[in-house]
Amino acid sequence: MVIMDKAELSQQRSAPGEQGLVRIDGARVRRLREAQGVTQLYLATAVGVTTDTISRWENKHYSAIKADNGQRLAQALEVELAEIIESGPEPEAPAAAGSETAGGADEPLPLSPGRALPPLPRLLLLAALFLLPLAIFALWFLGRPPAPETGMTARRSMPAHTPVGQPFPVVVTVRSDSEAPLSLLVKESLPPGVRVVAMVPPGKVSKGELRWLGKQESGHHVCAYLAEVVAAPAGGGDELPFTGSVLVRQGRQEQAEVAGAAAIRLAPFHWADGDQDGRVSDDEILLAYDEYIEATELPIDVDLVDEIWMASSYRWQAETGRFIILP
């Protein structure tokens, strides 16, 4: 097993399977977590460990942790790995006392003072003392029923088009077969030139990524947000792609990509005008209410939607960034 120094760790952040150890500064991890306003549960879900483990890391109950856990911890805190590494000598061996992978002392104990066992019986006794706990753990582990799959799916609902400068709704619906409550980490990545106007429930926005940490109580969970295109794509295209994922832990870690609508196109029509014919029909306003207005608590301009629906037609005025209602 290779123990990497800090420079090598920074160069190999993309190697999630690295099994070396790193010595982290627990107090610095706690300060970064509290400064960002995130909980130990959030870090535990993002890294794939328990909240007890995060607490032990922060309180330096482990002198060193696995390198891949260190990298995921740094990513969850939005810093480089080197920023949470403790200054001083690196851990000497992956099984050192107090490390994340420590297995205990391996010094033989004599049966009585002044009387040592012959070499062969002594080796057999040591082997038995070492193998017995492993056998007990194996019997317990193999006897456990496998963690059930949650049957988790995630789907994004989003209008097909929007003009620049007008907010539009996006809804991510997570469903599962689990009857027990599930802790969820929902992420949405925004394309360049798109900003967030509002989020329901409240979440975090960082570097073009939205994050919600919540609990699914009855097999159904909704995260929604209003977004606005503030600048057209640099390449001259008119489609803006969206991606997202959902992470859940219930006995095992399970992740699903967000399916459904994956892009919105720039067009001079209101997002509720699905067929882009310059008016909002009865079917279109019912769809708008079912999908976005009544299904969420987003601050959608409902009066504008109703005005367009009641009018004979409308048009987009790019110069003022407003819709003109025509009688």
mmCIF file of N, CA and C in Angstrom, residues 154 232 273:
data_model
loop_
_atom_site.group_PDB
_atom_site.id
_atom_site.type_symbol
_atom_site.label_atom_id
_atom_site.label_comp_id
_atom_site.label_asym_id
_atom_site.label_seq_id
_atom_site.Cartn_x
_atom_site.Cartn_y
_atom_site.Cartn_z
ATOM 1 N N ALA A 154 -36.184 9.350 -10.326
ATOM 2 C CA ALA A 154 -36.273 10.819 -10.253
ATOM 3 C C ALA A 154 -36.594 11.344 -11.648
ATOM 4 N N ALA A 232 -27.735 34.317 -23.459
ATOM 5 C CA ALA A 232 -27.848 33.242 -24.441
ATOM 6 C C ALA A 232 -26.547 32.441 -24.485
ATOM 7 N N ASP A 273 -47.239 28.620 -22.794
ATOM 8 C CA ASP A 273 -47.743 28.495 -24.169
ATOM 9 C C ASP A 273 -47.006 27.339 -24.842
#
